[in-house]
Short mmCIF file of C-alpha atoms in Angstrom, two decimals:
data_model
loop_
_atom_site.label_atom_id
_atom_site.label_comp_id
_atom_site.label_asym_id
_atom_site.label_seq_id
_atom_site.Cartn_x
_atom_site.Cartn_y
_atom_site.Cartn_z
CA UNK A 1 76.28 62.87 113.96
CA UNK A 2 80.11 62.66 114.89
CA UNK A 3 81.72 65.38 113.05
CA UNK A 4 83.56 66.79 109.85
CA UNK A 5 85.52 64.04 107.96
CA UNK A 6 88.12 65.60 105.72
CA UNK A 7 90.28 62.47 105.47
CA UNK A 8 88.43 59.38 104.07
CA UNK A 9 87.16 58.92 100.58
CA UNK A 10 83.58 60.23 100.13
CA UNK A 11 82.28 56.81 99.42
CA UNK A 12 83.97 55.31 102.49
CA UNK A 13 82.97 57.53 105.22
CA UNK A 14 81.22 56.42 108.40
CA UNK A 15 77.49 57.19 108.12
CA UNK A 16 77.54 59.33 111.11
CA UNK A 17 80.37 61.52 109.69
CA UNK A 18 79.75 64.70 107.75
CA UNK A 19 81.22 65.61 104.37
CA UNK A 20 80.54 69.51 105.19
CA UNK A 21 80.08 70.70 108.73
CA UNK A 22 80.37 74.47 108.44
CA UNK A 23 79.48 76.82 111.24
CA UNK A 24 78.16 73.80 113.17
CA UNK A 25 79.70 72.32 116.33
CA UNK A 26 79.67 68.76 117.03
CA UNK A 27 78.73 67.51 120.59
CA UNK A 28 78.44 64.16 122.01
CA UNK A 29 74.65 63.80 121.21
CA UNK A 30 74.11 66.25 118.15
CA UNK A 31 75.40 69.13 116.26
CA UNK A 32 74.60 72.71 117.26
CA UNK A 33 74.64 75.85 115.11
CA UNK A 34 77.71 77.64 116.36
CA UNK A 35 77.50 80.66 118.59
CA UNK A 36 78.39 84.08 117.12
CA UNK A 37 80.78 87.06 117.78
CA UNK A 38 80.42 90.78 118.80
CA UNK A 39 82.38 93.90 119.27
CA UNK A 40 84.43 94.18 122.39
CA UNK A 41 87.11 96.98 122.17
CA UNK A 42 86.85 99.29 119.09
CA UNK A 43 88.59 102.33 117.38
CA UNK A 44 91.96 100.69 117.27
CA UNK A 45 94.22 101.79 114.40
CA UNK A 46 95.25 98.87 112.25
CA UNK A 47 95.01 94.99 112.23
CA UNK A 48 95.12 93.77 115.85
CA UNK A 49 97.85 90.96 115.56
CA UNK A 50 98.34 90.12 119.16
CA UNK A 51 95.99 89.77 122.14
CA UNK A 52 97.56 88.89 125.61
CA UNK A 53 95.84 88.28 128.79
CA UNK A 54 97.65 89.40 132.19
CA UNK A 55 96.49 86.85 134.70
CA UNK A 56 97.72 87.47 138.19
CA UNK A 57 97.42 84.97 141.12
CA UNK A 58 94.83 87.21 142.57
CA UNK A 59 93.06 90.44 141.46
CA UNK A 60 91.80 91.54 138.01
CA UNK A 61 92.89 90.11 134.80
CA UNK A 62 93.66 92.53 132.01
CA UNK A 63 93.67 92.34 128.34
CA UNK A 64 96.01 94.05 125.73
CA UNK A 65 95.97 94.21 121.98
CA UNK A 66 98.81 95.15 119.56
CA UNK A 67 98.18 96.85 116.36
CA UNK A 68 100.47 98.79 113.89
CA UNK A 69 102.96 100.43 116.13
CA UNK A 70 101.14 100.41 119.42
CA UNK A 71 99.56 98.48 122.12
CA UNK A 72 96.26 99.21 123.84
CA UNK A 73 94.45 98.20 127.10
CA UNK A 74 91.37 96.38 125.62
CA UNK A 75 90.08 94.93 128.90
CA UNK A 76 86.81 96.95 128.80
CA UNK A 77 84.17 97.04 126.05
CA UNK A 78 83.96 100.20 124.02
CA UNK A 79 86.47 102.58 122.31
CA UNK A 80 90.06 102.21 123.40
CA UNK A 81 91.91 105.00 125.22
CA UNK A 82 95.38 106.20 124.44
CA UNK A 83 98.04 103.48 123.57
CA UNK A 84 99.84 102.08 126.58
CA UNK A 85 102.82 101.37 124.15
CA UNK A 86 103.86 103.17 121.05
CA UNK A 87 106.64 103.52 118.47
CA UNK A 88 106.91 99.85 118.10
CA UNK A 89 108.44 98.06 115.18
CA UNK A 90 105.47 95.55 114.63
CA UNK A 91 102.47 94.08 116.41
CA UNK A 92 103.46 90.43 116.40
CA UNK A 93 104.51 89.75 119.87
CA UNK A 94 104.99 86.38 121.77
CA UNK A 95 103.92 86.48 125.48
CA UNK A 96 103.70 84.57 128.69
CA UNK A 97 102.55 85.04 132.26
CA UNK A 98 105.20 84.51 134.90
CA UNK A 99 104.96 84.63 138.71
CA UNK A 100 108.00 85.41 140.95
CA UNK A 101 107.90 85.27 144.75
CA UNK A 102 106.99 88.85 144.90
CA UNK A 103 104.83 89.68 141.77
CA UNK A 104 103.10 88.58 138.56
CA UNK A 105 104.33 89.63 135.24
CA UNK A 106 103.27 89.57 131.50
CA UNK A 107 106.53 89.05 129.40
CA UNK A 108 106.36 90.15 125.79
CA UNK A 109 108.96 89.98 122.94
CA UNK A 110 108.98 90.42 119.15
CA UNK A 111 112.56 90.09 118.04
CA UNK A 112 112.69 93.65 116.75
CA UNK A 113 111.92 95.88 119.95
CA UNK A 114 113.35 95.68 123.35
CA UNK A 115 111.30 93.35 125.71
CA UNK A 116 108.24 94.82 127.39
CA UNK A 117 106.99 93.69 130.67
CA UNK A 118 103.78 94.56 132.56
CA UNK A 119 103.49 94.04 136.40
CA UNK A 120 99.73 95.00 137.05
CA UNK A 121 100.33 98.79 136.87
CA UNK A 122 103.24 99.72 134.79
CA UNK A 123 104.75 98.70 131.51
CA UNK A 124 108.65 98.73 131.61
CA UNK A 125 111.11 98.33 128.76
CA UNK A 126 113.79 95.75 129.65
CA UNK A 127 117.38 96.09 128.50
CA UNK A 128 120.82 96.12 129.88
CA UNK A 129 120.36 99.42 131.73
CA UNK A 130 116.81 99.07 132.98
CA UNK A 131 115.59 98.06 136.47
CA UNK A 132 115.29 95.06 136.42
CA UNK A 133 117.82 94.56 133.66
CA UNK A 134 118.65 91.66 131.18
CA UNK A 135 122.30 91.34 130.26
CA UNK A 136 124.42 88.91 128.13
CA UNK A 137 121.81 89.23 125.27
CA UNK A 138 120.08 92.09 123.60
CA UNK A 139 116.24 91.98 124.36
CA UNK A 140 115.41 93.23 120.88
CA UNK A 141 116.77 89.92 119.66
CA UNK A 142 114.35 87.81 121.75
CA UNK A 143 111.57 86.69 119.67
CA UNK A 144 110.08 83.84 121.65
CA UNK A 145 109.28 83.04 125.55
CA UNK A 146 108.09 80.02 127.33
CA UNK A 147 108.14 78.87 130.91
CA UNK A 148 109.71 75.61 132.06
CA UNK A 149 111.27 74.45 135.53
CA UNK A 150 110.29 77.71 137.27
CA UNK A 151 112.00 80.14 134.82
CA UNK A 152 111.28 81.58 131.42
CA UNK A 153 113.17 80.60 128.42
CA UNK A 154 113.93 83.05 125.67
CA UNK A 155 114.39 82.27 122.04
CA UNK A 156 117.08 84.32 120.26
CA UNK A 157 116.05 85.41 116.79
CA UNK A 158 117.41 83.39 113.79
CA UNK A 159 119.79 81.43 116.16
CA UNK A 160 119.73 77.96 117.60
CA UNK A 161 120.18 79.34 121.22
CA UNK A 162 117.92 79.69 124.32
CA UNK A 163 118.72 82.06 127.12
CA UNK A 164 117.38 81.64 130.73
CA UNK A 165 117.71 83.50 134.13
CA UNK A 166 118.04 82.05 137.45
CA UNK A 167 115.15 79.91 138.74
CA UNK A 168 112.21 82.20 140.11
CA UNK A 169 113.43 85.29 138.13
CA UNK A 170 112.69 86.45 134.60
CA UNK A 171 115.54 89.00 134.36
CA UNK A 172 119.18 89.34 135.42
CA UNK A 173 122.35 87.97 133.75
CA UNK A 174 120.91 85.43 131.34
CA UNK A 175 122.87 82.24 130.53
CA UNK A 176 122.96 80.75 126.97
CA UNK A 177 121.80 77.19 126.33
CA UNK A 178 123.42 76.64 122.86
CA UNK A 179 121.98 73.96 120.61
CA UNK A 180 124.03 74.44 117.46
CA UNK A 181 125.41 70.94 117.72
CA UNK A 182 121.97 69.35 118.40
CA UNK A 183 120.23 69.59 115.09
CA UNK A 184 121.50 68.07 111.96
CA UNK A 185 119.28 70.03 109.62
CA UNK A 186 120.39 73.47 110.82
CA UNK A 187 117.91 76.37 110.62
CA UNK A 188 117.05 78.22 113.77
CA UNK A 189 114.67 77.87 116.78
CA UNK A 190 111.00 78.67 116.07
CA UNK A 191 109.34 77.85 119.39
CA UNK A 192 109.52 75.91 122.42
CA UNK A 193 107.36 74.70 125.44
CA UNK A 194 107.11 72.51 128.62
CA UNK A 195 105.60 69.11 128.31
CA UNK A 196 104.50 67.11 131.42
CA UNK A 197 104.36 63.34 131.39
CA UNK A 198 103.64 60.71 134.11
CA UNK A 199 105.65 57.85 133.16
CA UNK A 200 104.72 55.75 136.37
CA UNK A 201 107.30 57.19 138.56
CA UNK A 202 105.70 60.60 139.13
CA UNK A 203 105.11 63.62 136.98
CA UNK A 204 108.04 64.51 134.64
CA UNK A 205 108.60 67.62 132.91
CA UNK A 206 110.35 67.99 129.53
CA UNK A 207 111.57 71.00 127.56
CA UNK A 208 110.73 70.86 123.95
CA UNK A 209 112.40 73.08 121.36
CA UNK A 210 111.35 73.06 117.67
CA UNK A 211 113.56 74.26 114.64
CA UNK A 212 112.62 75.94 111.44
CA UNK A 213 113.66 72.82 109.46
CA UNK A 214 111.29 70.48 111.28
CA UNK A 215 113.38 69.04 114.10
CA UNK A 216 112.18 68.90 117.71
CA UNK A 217 114.64 68.39 120.66
CA UNK A 218 113.42 66.99 123.99
CA UNK A 219 115.32 67.42 127.12
CA UNK A 220 114.62 66.26 130.76
CA UNK A 221 115.58 67.86 134.00
CA UNK A 222 114.88 70.97 136.05
CA UNK A 223 118.21 72.74 136.05
CA UNK A 224 119.54 73.62 132.64
CA UNK A 225 122.97 72.98 133.71
CA UNK A 226 122.01 69.38 134.12
CA UNK A 227 119.62 68.97 131.27
CA UNK A 228 119.69 65.44 129.70
CA UNK A 229 118.78 65.16 126.05
CA UNK A 230 116.09 62.60 125.58
CA UNK A 231 116.08 62.76 121.77
CA UNK A 232 115.80 64.72 118.50
CA UNK A 233 112.73 63.90 116.30
CA UNK A 234 112.06 64.78 112.82
CA UNK A 235 108.63 66.31 112.41
CA UNK A 236 106.85 68.37 109.65
CA UNK A 237 108.13 71.96 109.25
CA UNK A 238 106.54 74.07 111.91
CA UNK A 239 104.11 76.82 110.58
CA UNK A 240 104.72 80.24 112.17
CA UNK A 241 106.26 81.65 115.46
CA UNK A 242 102.96 80.71 117.22
CA UNK A 243 103.11 77.08 116.26
CA UNK A 244 103.00 75.67 119.88
CA UNK A 245 100.03 75.63 122.27
CA UNK A 246 99.88 74.15 125.81
CA UNK A 247 97.02 71.61 125.86
CA UNK A 248 96.67 70.09 129.30
CA UNK A 249 99.97 68.45 130.09
CA UNK A 250 100.95 68.11 126.51
CA UNK A 251 102.13 70.41 123.79
CA UNK A 252 100.45 70.79 120.25
CA UNK A 253 102.75 71.69 117.40
CA UNK A 254 101.44 72.98 114.07
CA UNK A 255 103.48 71.40 111.36
CA UNK A 256 103.08 70.61 107.62
CA UNK A 257 102.17 67.10 108.69
CA UNK A 258 99.30 68.32 110.89
CA UNK A 259 99.00 69.32 114.61
CA UNK A 260 101.40 66.96 116.31
CA UNK A 261 101.24 66.21 120.19
CA UNK A 262 104.70 66.36 121.95
CA UNK A 263 103.74 62.93 123.41
CA UNK A 264 103.79 61.48 120.01
CA UNK A 265 107.03 62.98 118.66
CA UNK A 266 108.79 59.77 118.34
CA UNK A 267 106.41 58.29 115.85
CA UNK A 268 105.10 61.50 114.18
CA UNK A 269 107.07 61.30 110.94
CA UNK A 270 106.28 57.52 110.34
CA UNK A 271 102.73 57.52 111.57
CA UNK A 272 100.74 60.45 110.41
CA UNK A 273 97.72 59.27 112.37
CA UNK A 274 99.09 60.50 115.63
CA UNK A 275 98.19 64.14 114.59
CA UNK A 276 95.22 65.37 116.35
CA UNK A 277 94.08 66.69 112.97
CA UNK A 278 94.24 63.10 111.47
CA UNK A 279 90.38 63.18 110.96
CA UNK A 280 90.73 66.36 108.83
CA UNK A 281 94.28 65.58 107.35
CA UNK A 282 93.15 66.29 103.61
CA UNK A 283 91.70 69.74 104.53
CA UNK A 284 94.77 70.38 106.66
CA UNK A 285 97.17 69.51 103.92
CA UNK A 286 95.42 71.60 101.43
CA UNK A 287 95.28 74.61 103.72
CA UNK A 288 99.05 74.25 104.46
CA UNK A 289 99.90 74.26 100.79
CA UNK A 290 97.77 77.14 100.03
CA UNK A 291 98.20 79.42 102.86
CA UNK A 292 101.22 78.04 104.97
CA UNK A 293 103.09 81.20 104.61
CA UNK A 294 100.27 83.66 105.63
CA UNK A 295 100.44 85.12 109.10
CA UNK A 296 97.93 84.12 111.70
CA UNK A 297 98.32 80.25 112.02
CA UNK A 298 97.93 79.28 115.74
CA UNK A 299 96.13 76.84 118.03
CA UNK A 300 93.89 78.20 120.80
CA UNK A 301 92.43 75.90 123.60
CA UNK A 302 89.06 77.36 124.88
CA UNK A 303 88.15 75.13 128.02
CA UNK A 304 84.90 77.01 128.46
CA UNK A 305 83.66 75.83 125.04
CA UNK A 306 85.15 72.33 125.07
CA UNK A 307 87.03 73.45 121.82
CA UNK A 308 90.51 73.51 120.35
CA UNK A 309 90.59 76.01 117.50
CA UNK A 310 93.17 75.87 114.68
CA UNK A 311 93.18 79.30 113.04
CA UNK A 312 93.73 79.01 109.44
CA UNK A 313 94.64 82.50 107.60
CA UNK A 314 93.45 82.65 103.96
CA UNK A 315 94.38 86.28 103.48
CA UNK A 316 94.34 89.54 105.52
CA UNK A 317 90.83 89.97 106.96
CA UNK A 318 89.84 86.53 105.65
CA UNK A 319 90.34 83.54 108.08
CA UNK A 320 88.53 80.37 108.93
CA UNK A 321 88.88 77.92 111.85
CA UNK A 322 89.07 74.23 112.07
CA UNK A 323 87.50 73.44 115.50
CA UNK A 324 87.75 70.22 117.59
CA UNK A 325 85.46 69.33 120.35
CA UNK A 326 87.90 68.29 123.03
CA UNK A 327 85.57 65.92 124.68
CA UNK A 328 84.66 63.89 121.59
CA UNK A 329 87.65 64.87 119.34
CA UNK A 330 85.38 65.60 116.49
CA UNK A 331 86.02 68.40 114.15
CA UNK A 332 83.96 71.04 112.25
CA UNK A 333 84.96 74.36 110.51
CA UNK A 334 83.92 77.87 111.19
CA UNK A 335 84.02 80.18 108.16
CA UNK A 336 82.54 83.17 106.41
CA UNK A 337 79.59 82.31 104.29
CA UNK A 338 77.23 84.47 102.42
CA UNK A 339 76.76 87.59 104.48
CA UNK A 340 78.11 86.10 107.50
CA UNK A 341 81.59 87.46 108.14
CA UNK A 342 82.71 84.42 110.32
CA UNK A 343 85.58 85.18 112.71
CA UNK A 344 88.22 87.20 110.79
CA UNK A 345 90.72 86.39 113.61
CA UNK A 346 94.54 87.26 113.34
CA UNK A 347 94.91 85.88 117.04
CA UNK A 348 92.89 84.32 119.85
CA UNK A 349 93.34 84.42 123.67
CA UNK A 350 91.07 83.46 126.71
CA UNK A 351 90.24 86.37 129.01
CA UNK A 352 88.20 85.77 132.25
CA UNK A 353 87.14 82.45 130.78
CA UNK A 354 85.80 83.96 127.58
CA UNK A 355 87.20 83.65 124.00
CA UNK A 356 88.46 86.88 122.33
CA UNK A 357 90.15 87.52 118.92
CA UNK A 358 92.05 90.40 117.43
CA UNK A 359 90.82 91.60 113.97
CA UNK A 360 90.94 94.80 111.86
CA UNK A 361 90.60 97.85 114.08
CA UNK A 362 89.08 96.01 117.07
CA UNK A 363 89.10 93.06 119.50
CA UNK A 364 85.91 90.92 119.35
CA UNK A 365 84.38 88.41 121.74
CA UNK A 366 83.75 85.07 120.27
CA UNK A 367 81.30 82.18 121.10
CA UNK A 368 78.80 84.71 122.17
CA UNK A 369 75.14 85.45 121.03
CA UNK A 370 73.45 83.88 117.94
CA UNK A 371 74.96 86.12 115.17
CA UNK A 372 78.24 87.62 113.85
CA UNK A 373 78.24 91.25 114.20
CA UNK A 374 74.48 91.37 113.78
CA UNK A 375 74.68 89.33 110.56
CA UNK A 376 72.98 86.01 110.44
CA UNK A 377 74.92 82.86 110.84
CA UNK A 378 75.00 80.87 107.74
CA UNK A 379 75.61 77.24 108.16
CA UNK A 380 75.84 74.21 105.97
CA UNK A 381 75.80 70.48 106.70
CA UNK A 382 76.14 67.47 104.10
CA UNK A 383 75.92 64.16 105.94
CA UNK A 384 78.06 61.21 104.79
CA UNK A 385 76.68 59.28 101.80
CA UNK A 386 74.81 56.25 103.06
CA UNK A 387 74.07 52.91 101.16
CA UNK A 388 71.64 51.93 103.70
CA UNK A 389 73.07 48.35 103.96
CA UNK A 390 72.84 47.58 100.27
CA UNK A 391 75.39 48.53 97.83
CA UNK A 392 73.78 46.57 94.90
CA UNK A 393 70.14 48.23 94.66
CA UNK A 394 69.42 51.52 93.31
CA UNK A 395 66.90 53.45 95.60
CA UNK A 396 64.26 55.96 94.91
CA UNK A 397 64.45 58.56 98.01
CA UNK A 398 61.02 60.16 98.56
CA UNK A 399 61.12 61.77 102.19
CA UNK A 400 63.67 62.80 104.73
CA UNK A 401 63.05 63.70 108.48
CA UNK A 402 65.76 65.74 110.22
CA UNK A 403 65.20 65.69 113.92
CA UNK A 404 65.70 69.38 114.82
CA UNK A 405 65.45 71.31 118.16
CA UNK A 406 65.49 75.17 118.46
CA UNK A 407 64.73 77.65 121.23
CA UNK A 408 61.52 79.00 119.72
CA UNK A 409 63.36 81.87 117.77
CA UNK A 410 62.78 81.74 113.94
CA UNK A 411 65.32 80.24 111.49
CA UNK A 412 65.36 79.62 107.75
CA UNK A 413 66.19 76.08 106.59
CA UNK A 414 66.86 74.82 103.10
CA UNK A 415 67.09 70.99 102.78
CA UNK A 416 67.38 68.17 100.15
CA UNK A 417 68.88 64.80 99.59
CA UNK A 418 71.95 64.48 97.44
CA UNK A 419 72.52 61.35 95.70
CA UNK A 420 75.45 59.52 93.88
CA UNK A 421 78.08 61.74 95.63
CA UNK A 422 76.74 64.67 93.52
CA UNK A 423 76.46 67.82 95.50
CA UNK A 424 73.44 70.03 94.91
CA UNK A 425 72.25 73.26 96.53
CA UNK A 426 69.18 72.49 98.81
CA UNK A 427 66.10 74.08 97.49
CA UNK A 428 63.37 72.82 99.80
CA UNK A 429 62.66 75.60 102.21
CA UNK A 430 61.05 75.12 105.67
CA UNK A 431 60.76 77.67 108.55
CA UNK A 432 61.11 77.08 112.23
CA UNK A 433 58.38 79.40 113.41
CA UNK A 434 58.41 82.12 116.16
CA UNK A 435 57.15 80.96 119.53
CA UNK A 436 54.19 82.70 120.94
CA UNK A 437 56.18 83.13 124.03
CA UNK A 438 56.98 86.85 125.14
CA UNK A 439 60.20 88.42 124.09
CA UNK A 440 62.43 89.38 127.00
CA UNK A 441 62.79 93.14 127.55
CA UNK A 442 59.78 93.61 125.29
CA UNK A 443 56.87 91.45 126.56
CA UNK A 444 54.61 92.72 129.24
CA UNK A 445 54.93 91.23 132.75
CA UNK A 446 51.95 89.15 133.63
CA UNK A 447 50.57 89.41 130.19
CA UNK A 448 53.15 87.73 127.82
CA UNK A 449 53.51 84.04 127.84
CA UNK A 450 56.52 82.73 129.67
CA UNK A 451 58.60 80.50 127.28
CA UNK A 452 62.17 79.65 125.97
CA UNK A 453 62.22 75.92 126.38
CA UNK A 454 63.60 74.25 123.28
CA UNK A 455 61.15 73.03 120.58
CA UNK A 456 61.28 69.88 118.57
CA UNK A 457 60.73 69.57 114.80
CA UNK A 458 60.27 66.09 113.58
CA UNK A 459 58.17 66.51 110.36
CA UNK A 460 58.79 64.46 107.16
CA UNK A 461 59.64 66.62 104.12
CA UNK A 462 59.69 65.77 100.49
CA UNK A 463 63.21 65.34 99.21
CA UNK A 464 63.53 63.16 96.06
CA UNK A 465 66.48 61.47 94.26
CA UNK A 466 67.40 58.20 92.76
CA UNK A 467 70.74 56.57 93.36
CA UNK A 468 72.53 53.87 95.32
CA UNK A 469 73.60 56.15 98.11
CA UNK A 470 72.25 59.40 99.54
CA UNK A 471 72.91 62.13 102.16
CA UNK A 472 70.96 65.09 103.74
CA UNK A 473 72.10 68.37 102.62
CA UNK A 474 70.99 71.14 104.91
CA UNK A 475 71.59 74.89 105.03
CA UNK A 476 70.47 77.21 107.91
CA UNK A 477 70.33 80.85 108.19
CA UNK A 478 69.51 82.54 111.51
CA UNK A 479 70.38 85.48 113.67
CA UNK A 480 68.28 84.48 116.55
CA UNK A 481 67.83 80.88 116.99
CA UNK A 482 69.90 78.05 118.57
CA UNK A 483 69.49 75.18 116.14
CA UNK A 484 70.43 71.69 116.88
CA UNK A 485 70.32 68.55 114.72
CA UNK A 486 70.29 65.05 116.43
CA UNK A 487 69.55 62.47 113.67
CA UNK A 488 68.03 62.00 110.20
CA UNK A 489 65.67 59.52 108.85
CA UNK A 490 64.89 58.57 105.27
CA UNK A 491 62.13 57.03 103.29
CA UNK A 492 63.02 55.27 99.96
CA UNK A 493 61.80 52.54 97.61
CA UNK A 494 64.41 49.96 96.95
CA UNK A 495 64.70 49.00 93.31
CA UNK A 496 66.18 46.03 91.46
CA UNK A 497 69.67 44.92 91.38
CA UNK A 498 71.68 46.68 88.58
#
């Protein structure tokens, strides 16, 4: 099974696609019930709207979370201690790690408070009178930051200006890089980033700056005084301040036209298929139309899970994620369903190789365990409808055989066969039984049976329906099992040509 198809008409999908793939994750060989989430740092007052990881060249990484008017050290599991920052205007900060010849820094700005910088031991408020200081621009006007050509570039709030220090520094007398004459549609800078490209003559780096009106300017060069404008490209309107994410050497930009790679900017407006979200473009367009103004849109790259997550905020405390396997480039959707809370994420980051997100009152670890906060994960899968090589004959479907593997823990499954593109709730219940193997930390050593290997279920089940095309529809509910589906077989009796 390839993945979620939210682009093609339901009657024209590849048979290996899925109409619904909720809380499953597609691999190269099968689809797996997604992993869960668990509490990490708790007792935080308010919605955690920023999580930022301090990543020094050597030594211990640290994790911080912003909620309400404060920031907290959330590196360790359990209840947080006293706030490390307080009396802040908001909790929506943009951040980047930057290393000088002497130290490593976490640079944070939000366009309302003065810049805060962490050096591994101390948080410092940066302004014109601090040590170090930033002059020529007020740091409470800086709302974005990214690194390019050995220096940070700061985005001034509601302006078409970048500000930068000397190479190798993050502070000092900043120099303005004005862009007022670059963009014909006006607006202000939303975000920026550094894009690397090997054009055959070595690796080249480009600065990309994106405006609120959907224009992207690209510059080559390493010294801002000698930047060369490569071009200005029209794209969809960017969504939110966190609309850009580094993805390998490329940049991904969340826009109303989909998630666009910087490497495809020249064709993005004319050719919508260049978007990495092309395979789910209908779902993407609907989400943008319904929730585009809601805070929480961002892309997160999680290498440890081979996944790219697009966070889609529906409302406060209600979010879903469109998730791509970065190996196969196939999609699925993580969402709340039934009693399963899903991942109500305001923001994501990777910390010590693991995925974390901020939510109401806490920071949670994601892609861990087999349940969400001790609630069963509820998943749904509807395969693409298949004519089985004959569009002219009606068929009487009698049996279905999903090839399922699981790790010997129990799971509840409901399945059925949908016909004629009509979606019905699966009603045939099957149970993946508990293994006789001993349970870790409960079974007696030298007495309990050693086990844990994956088991395979390949039975035929009654699933009836009559129509020209059919599709397996399956729901799974489990808080313990790791379930995988690799293929589906059908038995049907062909009818006459109608």
